[in-house]
Amino acid sequence: MRLTTKGRYAVTAMLDLALHYKEGPITLADISQRQGISLSYLEQLFSKLRKNGLVDSTRGPGGGYRLSRDTHEVAVADVITAVDEKVETTRCGGLSNCQDDQQCLTHDLWTDLSHQIHDFLKGISLGQLVERQGVQEVAARQERQQQASFQSPQGKVAVES
C-alpha cells in the first residue's frame, strides 16, 4: 500500500481544522506553522478539499477555512479521496493487468485488502480522531509551541514536551 504525503498532509490539515473549529475560520498559515506543512502545499490541498465540499472559505481579514459540516460527518477516506489519493494495494491500480497484461495470482487478495483499508478509513471520522486522548495531547503540545514561538524574539521554540 502506498499513501503519499498528499493524503497524509490532507488528513493532518483537516484534523487541525477540526481541532480548532471553535476559533472561527482558520488560516492556512496557522495550520502550516502548527503542522510543519508548507503554505503553498496547503493551498493546493485546500483547493481540492474546497472543490469537494469538505471545507468552506472566508476571504478578507479574519478569513480562513472551516469544515463545511460537523466533524463526525467527515470520514478520513473522504479527505484522502478528495485530494486524488487512492488506497490501493495492487501494483496494477486495480486494472487487473498486473502480470503480462493479465491478472496476477494475488490480485484478488490485494484488492480485498484495499477494500478493507478503505472501509476502515471510511469508518473513522475527524470527530472520532479529535476525541482521542493522544490527538488531544499532541494538539496541546503544538499549541504551547506555537504560543512560545510568538513570544520568542527569534521565533524559536523552547518548550518542554
mmCIF file of C-alpha atoms in Angstrom, residues 71-149:
data_model
loop_
_atom_site.group_PDB
_atom_site.id
_atom_site.type_symbol
_atom_site.label_atom_id
_atom_site.label_comp_id
_atom_site.label_asym_id
_atom_site.label_seq_id
_atom_site.Cartn_x
_atom_site.Cartn_y
_atom_site.Cartn_z
ATOM 1 C CA THR A 71 -16.532 16.729 12.352
ATOM 2 C CA HIS A 72 -18.389 13.444 12.808
ATOM 3 C CA GLU A 73 -19.701 13.675 9.247
ATOM 4 C CA VAL A 74 -16.265 13.843 7.615
ATOM 5 C CA ALA A 75 -14.657 10.430 7.120
ATOM 6 C CA VAL A 76 -10.893 10.113 6.748
ATOM 7 C CA ALA A 77 -11.466 8.246 3.480
ATOM 8 C CA ASP A 78 -13.384 11.264 2.123
ATOM 9 C CA VAL A 79 -10.392 13.519 2.800
ATOM 10 C CA ILE A 80 -7.958 11.142 1.105
ATOM 11 C CA THR A 81 -10.236 10.723 -1.898
ATOM 12 C CA ALA A 82 -10.768 14.494 -2.190
ATOM 13 C CA VAL A 83 -7.057 15.080 -2.813
ATOM 14 C CA ASP A 84 -6.979 12.385 -5.504
ATOM 15 C CA GLU A 85 -5.334 9.751 -3.393
ATOM 16 C CA LYS A 86 -6.229 6.109 -3.672
ATOM 17 C CA VAL A 87 -5.801 3.498 -1.029
ATOM 18 C CA GLU A 88 -4.697 0.817 -3.419
ATOM 19 C CA THR A 89 -2.568 -2.206 -2.619
ATOM 20 C CA THR A 90 -2.420 -3.797 -6.070
ATOM 21 C CA ARG A 91 0.502 -2.815 -8.231
ATOM 22 C CA CYS A 92 -1.780 -2.563 -11.276
ATOM 23 C CA GLY A 93 -4.007 0.049 -9.655
ATOM 24 C CA GLY A 94 -6.974 -2.319 -9.833
ATOM 25 C CA LEU A 95 -6.792 -2.717 -13.626
ATOM 26 C CA SER A 96 -6.141 -6.489 -13.477
ATOM 27 C CA ASN A 97 -3.169 -6.200 -15.807
ATOM 28 C CA CYS A 98 -0.527 -6.928 -13.175
ATOM 29 C CA GLN A 99 1.296 -9.765 -14.963
ATOM 30 C CA ASP A 100 1.845 -9.778 -18.710
ATOM 31 C CA ASP A 101 -1.227 -7.617 -19.125
ATOM 32 C CA GLN A 102 -3.368 -10.112 -17.227
ATOM 33 C CA GLN A 103 -4.429 -10.575 -13.640
ATOM 34 C CA CYS A 104 -1.750 -11.974 -11.314
ATOM 35 C CA LEU A 105 -2.233 -14.752 -8.759
ATOM 36 C CA THR A 106 -2.580 -12.403 -5.809
ATOM 37 C CA HIS A 107 -4.693 -9.705 -7.445
ATOM 38 C CA ASP A 108 -7.893 -10.616 -5.593
ATOM 39 C CA LEU A 109 -6.054 -10.780 -2.257
ATOM 40 C CA TRP A 110 -4.649 -7.243 -2.663
ATOM 41 C CA THR A 111 -7.967 -5.962 -3.984
ATOM 42 C CA ASP A 112 -9.705 -7.311 -0.879
ATOM 43 C CA LEU A 113 -7.050 -5.657 1.298
ATOM 44 C CA SER A 114 -7.615 -2.338 -0.500
ATOM 45 C CA HIS A 115 -11.320 -2.598 0.239
ATOM 46 C CA GLN A 116 -10.630 -3.389 3.903
ATOM 47 C CA ILE A 117 -8.368 -0.358 4.256
ATOM 48 C CA HIS A 118 -10.890 1.892 2.525
ATOM 49 C CA ASP A 119 -13.701 0.596 4.743
ATOM 50 C CA PHE A 120 -11.514 1.160 7.830
ATOM 51 C CA LEU A 121 -10.788 4.762 6.843
ATOM 52 C CA LYS A 122 -14.424 5.303 5.854
ATOM 53 C CA GLY A 123 -15.442 4.225 9.355
ATOM 54 C CA ILE A 124 -13.281 6.831 11.107
ATOM 55 C CA SER A 125 -14.447 10.439 11.250
ATOM 56 C CA LEU A 126 -12.448 13.539 12.074
ATOM 57 C CA GLY A 127 -14.674 13.877 15.140
ATOM 58 C CA GLN A 128 -13.619 10.448 16.395
ATOM 59 C CA LEU A 129 -9.954 11.364 15.912
ATOM 60 C CA VAL A 130 -10.411 14.660 17.773
ATOM 61 C CA GLU A 131 -11.779 12.749 20.760
ATOM 62 C CA ARG A 132 -8.716 10.515 21.060
ATOM 63 C CA GLN A 133 -6.513 11.288 24.047
ATOM 64 C CA GLY A 134 -3.305 11.023 22.013
ATOM 65 C CA VAL A 135 -4.578 13.559 19.497
ATOM 66 C CA GLN A 136 -5.583 15.928 22.308
ATOM 67 C CA GLU A 137 -2.126 15.649 23.886
ATOM 68 C CA VAL A 138 -0.329 16.375 20.621
ATOM 69 C CA ALA A 139 -2.655 19.311 19.901
ATOM 70 C CA ALA A 140 -1.969 20.774 23.360
ATOM 71 C CA ARG A 141 1.802 20.449 22.820
ATOM 72 C CA GLN A 142 1.546 22.108 19.402
ATOM 73 C CA GLU A 143 -0.486 24.940 20.905
ATOM 74 C CA ARG A 144 2.165 25.527 23.595
ATOM 75 C CA GLN A 145 4.901 25.516 20.963
ATOM 76 C CA GLN A 146 3.005 27.979 18.778
ATOM 77 C CA GLN A 147 2.465 30.345 21.700
ATOM 78 C CA ALA A 148 6.128 30.097 22.694
ATOM 79 C CA SER A 149 7.251 30.883 19.150
#
